[in-house]
One Martini backbone bead per residue (centre of mass of N, CA, C, O) as a GRO file, in nm:
protein
  184
    1MET     BB    1  -2.485   3.829   1.672
    2ASN     BB    2  -2.556   3.767   1.348
    3ILE     BB    3  -2.552   3.553   1.098
    4ASP     BB    4  -2.390   3.724   0.896
    5LYS     BB    5  -2.151   3.769   1.089
    6TYR     BB    6  -2.076   3.469   1.123
    7GLU     BB    7  -2.026   3.413   0.832
    8ASN     BB    8  -1.806   3.629   0.787
    9ALA     BB    9  -1.618   3.511   1.004
   10LEU     BB   10  -1.578   3.238   0.882
   11GLU     BB   11  -1.473   3.338   0.607
   12ALA     BB   12  -1.218   3.469   0.732
   13ILE     BB   13  -1.094   3.232   0.877
   14LEU     BB   14  -1.065   3.039   0.629
   15PHE     BB   15  -0.908   3.231   0.456
   16ALA     BB   16  -0.664   3.286   0.648
   17SER     BB   17  -0.576   2.982   0.693
   18GLY     BB   18  -0.561   2.780   0.420
   19GLU     BB   19  -0.685   2.561   0.607
   20SER     BB   20  -0.807   2.347   0.790
   21VAL     BB   21  -1.085   2.373   1.030
   22GLU     BB   22  -1.198   2.287   1.312
   23LEU     BB   23  -1.492   2.304   1.474
   24SER     BB   24  -1.377   2.369   1.759
   25LYS     BB   25  -1.218   2.628   1.654
   26LEU     BB   26  -1.466   2.781   1.548
   27ALA     BB   27  -1.617   2.791   1.815
   28TYR     BB   28  -1.412   2.943   1.970
   29CYS     BB   29  -1.398   3.199   1.787
   30LEU     BB   30  -1.727   3.243   1.817
   31GLU     BB   31  -1.853   3.156   2.082
   32LEU     BB   32  -1.972   2.861   2.018
   33ASP     BB   33  -2.135   2.594   1.955
   34GLU     BB   34  -2.112   2.343   1.738
   35ARG     BB   35  -2.421   2.307   1.681
   36ASP     BB   36  -2.444   2.623   1.593
   37ILE     BB   37  -2.247   2.611   1.338
   38LYS     BB   38  -2.339   2.408   1.128
   39PRO     BB   39  -2.576   2.574   0.992
   40ILE     BB   40  -2.394   2.806   0.905
   41ILE     BB   41  -2.206   2.650   0.725
   42THR     BB   42  -2.419   2.522   0.541
   43ASN     BB   43  -2.526   2.793   0.431
   44LEU     BB   44  -2.264   2.885   0.315
   45ILE     BB   45  -2.219   2.652   0.120
   46ASP     BB   46  -2.496   2.703  -0.034
   47LYS     BB   47  -2.430   2.978  -0.139
   48TYR     BB   48  -2.190   2.909  -0.313
   49GLU     BB   49  -2.337   2.703  -0.493
   50ASN     BB   50  -2.578   2.867  -0.594
   51GLU     BB   51  -2.371   3.106  -0.711
   52ASN     BB   52  -2.117   2.989  -0.843
   53ARG     BB   53  -1.853   3.034  -0.723
   54GLY     BB   54  -1.492   3.052  -0.708
   55ILE     BB   55  -1.563   2.949  -0.424
   56LYS     BB   56  -1.537   2.705  -0.149
   57ILE     BB   57  -1.666   2.478   0.090
   58ILE     BB   58  -1.519   2.219   0.273
   59GLN     BB   59  -1.524   1.885   0.400
   60ILE     BB   60  -1.289   1.742   0.651
   61ASN     BB   61  -1.434   1.572   0.842
   62ASP     BB   62  -1.421   1.802   1.123
   63ALA     BB   63  -1.359   2.013   0.876
   64TYR     BB   64  -1.280   2.329   0.717
   65GLN     BB   65  -1.246   2.465   0.372
   66MET     BB   66  -1.113   2.696   0.156
   67CYS     BB   67  -1.167   2.686  -0.207
   68THR     BB   68  -1.151   2.619  -0.521
   69ASN     BB   69  -1.344   2.600  -0.787
   70GLU     BB   70  -1.303   2.356  -1.020
   71ASP     BB   71  -1.433   2.527  -1.265
   72TYR     BB   72  -1.164   2.744  -1.221
   73PHE     BB   73  -0.883   2.609  -1.259
   74GLU     BB   74  -0.766   2.707  -1.534
   75PHE     BB   75  -0.736   3.007  -1.448
   76VAL     BB   76  -0.546   2.969  -1.202
   77SER     BB   77  -0.329   2.807  -1.337
   78ARG     BB   78  -0.227   3.046  -1.516
   79LEU     BB   79  -0.116   3.211  -1.280
   80ILE     BB   80   0.055   2.963  -1.120
   81LYS     BB   81   0.140   2.721  -1.289
   82ALA     BB   82   0.003   2.453  -1.235
   83PRO     BB   83   0.015   2.153  -1.201
   84ALA     BB   84  -0.102   1.869  -1.258
   85LYS     BB   85  -0.224   1.621  -1.142
   86LYS     BB   86  -0.123   1.358  -1.003
   87GLN     BB   87   0.006   1.060  -1.128
   88LEU     BB   88  -0.101   0.731  -1.075
   89SER     BB   89   0.007   0.441  -1.066
   90PRO     BB   90  -0.084   0.118  -1.020
   91ALA     BB   91   0.115   0.069  -0.780
   92LEU     BB   92   0.019   0.320  -0.617
   93LEU     BB   93  -0.279   0.260  -0.603
   94GLU     BB   94  -0.253  -0.014  -0.464
   95THR     BB   95  -0.112   0.079  -0.212
   96LEU     BB   96  -0.320   0.292  -0.131
   97ALA     BB   97  -0.552   0.099  -0.095
   98ILE     BB   98  -0.433  -0.065   0.133
   99ILE     BB   99  -0.403   0.172   0.329
  100ALA     BB  100  -0.703   0.266   0.324
  101TYR     BB  101  -0.825  -0.031   0.427
  102LYS     BB  102  -0.578  -0.107   0.663
  103GLN     BB  103  -0.545   0.099   0.848
  104PRO     BB  104  -0.286   0.074   0.995
  105VAL     BB  105   0.034   0.011   0.803
  106THR     BB  106   0.294  -0.168   0.704
  107LYS     BB  107   0.519  -0.244   0.474
  108ALA     BB  108   0.510  -0.548   0.514
  109MET     BB  109   0.203  -0.575   0.480
  110ILE     BB  110   0.205  -0.470   0.191
  111GLU     BB  111   0.399  -0.689   0.076
  112GLU     BB  112   0.227  -0.931   0.148
  113ILE     BB  113  -0.018  -0.841  -0.044
  114ARG     BB  114   0.152  -0.782  -0.316
  115GLY     BB  115   0.447  -0.936  -0.347
  116VAL     BB  116   0.625  -0.666  -0.317
  117ASP     BB  117   0.813  -0.406  -0.305
  118ALA     BB  118   0.728  -0.086  -0.115
  119TYR     BB  119   0.937   0.149  -0.112
  120HIS     BB  120   0.869   0.329  -0.344
  121ALA     BB  121   0.562   0.374  -0.301
  122VAL     BB  122   0.574   0.492  -0.021
  123ASN     BB  123   0.761   0.729  -0.089
  124LYS     BB  124   0.588   0.860  -0.305
  125LEU     BB  125   0.326   0.899  -0.123
  126MET     BB  126   0.483   1.084   0.072
  127GLU     BB  127   0.564   1.296  -0.138
  128PHE     BB  128   0.242   1.344  -0.212
  129LYS     BB  129   0.090   1.341   0.072
  130LEU     BB  130  -0.118   1.075   0.098
  131ILE     BB  131   0.075   0.985   0.329
  132CYS     BB  132   0.147   0.892   0.678
  133GLU     BB  133   0.272   0.877   0.975
  134SER     BB  134   0.113   0.680   1.267
  135GLY     BB  135   0.348   0.527   1.394
  136ARG     BB  136   0.402   0.231   1.592
  137LEU     BB  137   0.459  -0.094   1.623
  138ASP     BB  138   0.412  -0.342   1.869
  139ALA     BB  139   0.719  -0.467   1.772
  140PRO     BB  140   0.972  -0.583   1.648
  141GLY     BB  141   1.140  -0.278   1.557
  142LYS     BB  142   0.918  -0.068   1.527
  143PRO     BB  143   0.735  -0.027   1.290
  144LEU     BB  144   0.593   0.165   1.070
  145LEU     BB  145   0.298   0.349   1.035
  146PHE     BB  146   0.037   0.380   0.783
  147SER     BB  147  -0.164   0.657   0.660
  148THR     BB  148  -0.383   0.857   0.556
  149SER     BB  149  -0.441   1.180   0.454
  150GLU     BB  150  -0.584   1.477   0.389
  151GLU     BB  151  -0.483   1.480   0.099
  152PHE     BB  152  -0.636   1.231   0.013
  153LEU     BB  153  -0.918   1.345   0.047
  154LYS     BB  154  -0.878   1.574  -0.156
  155TYR     BB  155  -0.793   1.414  -0.411
  156PHE     BB  156  -1.081   1.231  -0.390
  157GLY     BB  157  -1.325   1.404  -0.255
  158LEU     BB  158  -1.336   1.348   0.057
  159LYS     BB  159  -1.454   1.381   0.386
  160ASN     BB  160  -1.410   1.070   0.452
  161LEU     BB  161  -1.357   0.722   0.488
  162ARG     BB  162  -1.663   0.645   0.466
  163GLU     BB  163  -1.656   0.714   0.141
  164LEU     BB  164  -1.551   0.468   0.077
  165PRO     BB  165  -1.574   0.204  -0.102
  166ASN     BB  166  -1.682  -0.101  -0.102
  167LEU     BB  167  -1.579  -0.417  -0.074
  168PRO     BB  168  -1.590  -0.703  -0.210
  169ASP     BB  169  -1.675  -1.024  -0.151
  170ILE     BB  170  -1.407  -1.263  -0.159
  171SER     BB  171  -1.341  -1.586  -0.235
  172LEU     BB  172  -1.137  -1.852  -0.314
  173GLU     BB  173  -1.352  -1.967  -0.517
  174ASP     BB  174  -1.363  -1.712  -0.711
  175LEU     BB  175  -1.030  -1.747  -0.782
  176GLU     BB  176  -1.054  -1.984  -0.930
  177GLY     BB  177  -0.844  -1.986  -1.224
  178GLU     BB  178  -0.686  -1.706  -1.190
  179TYR     BB  179  -0.449  -1.873  -1.069
  180PRO     BB  180  -0.200  -2.032  -1.005
  181GLU     BB  181  -0.117  -2.297  -0.849
  182GLY     BB  182  -0.044  -2.223  -0.495
  183ILE     BB  183  -0.098  -1.894  -0.437
  184TYR     BB  184  -0.364  -1.946  -0.221
   0.00000   0.00000   0.00000
């Protein structure tokens, strides 16, 4: 099979899937090694970008997905009457940031950091599919652990969690005078 045939096959697989497809599955479908598929996918991604097509291929962790080019969202949304992107309140963003940077994390750990009940925030983030259950902590009561989801990566346009911005190093001395005495 020549490169064009492989590109066409990849395009068909990603289109038919509708979801992200792991590189290993793409390799299996095309009967190629993963290292041989990467340049083919990269070339296909570049073609879509260079031609400013209505669709594009994005990478999410070690998987790829075909999706609509965001430049044409308004036209597509008219057809499907899609609601606007979910708006996240400051409390939801704060909770999501804790989960993203500390994952996997329990609700109690989130509450300890935030200092308030996290029940509503965790449930809302689960409803938005931005976080998911990722197991149970080996501790009394076996509390649920939460991590960010693939939808989180899509929502923020990240390929993987390594693309999260680094947090600044802040010491307690840096916070002096910022909070009433005794809370840190």
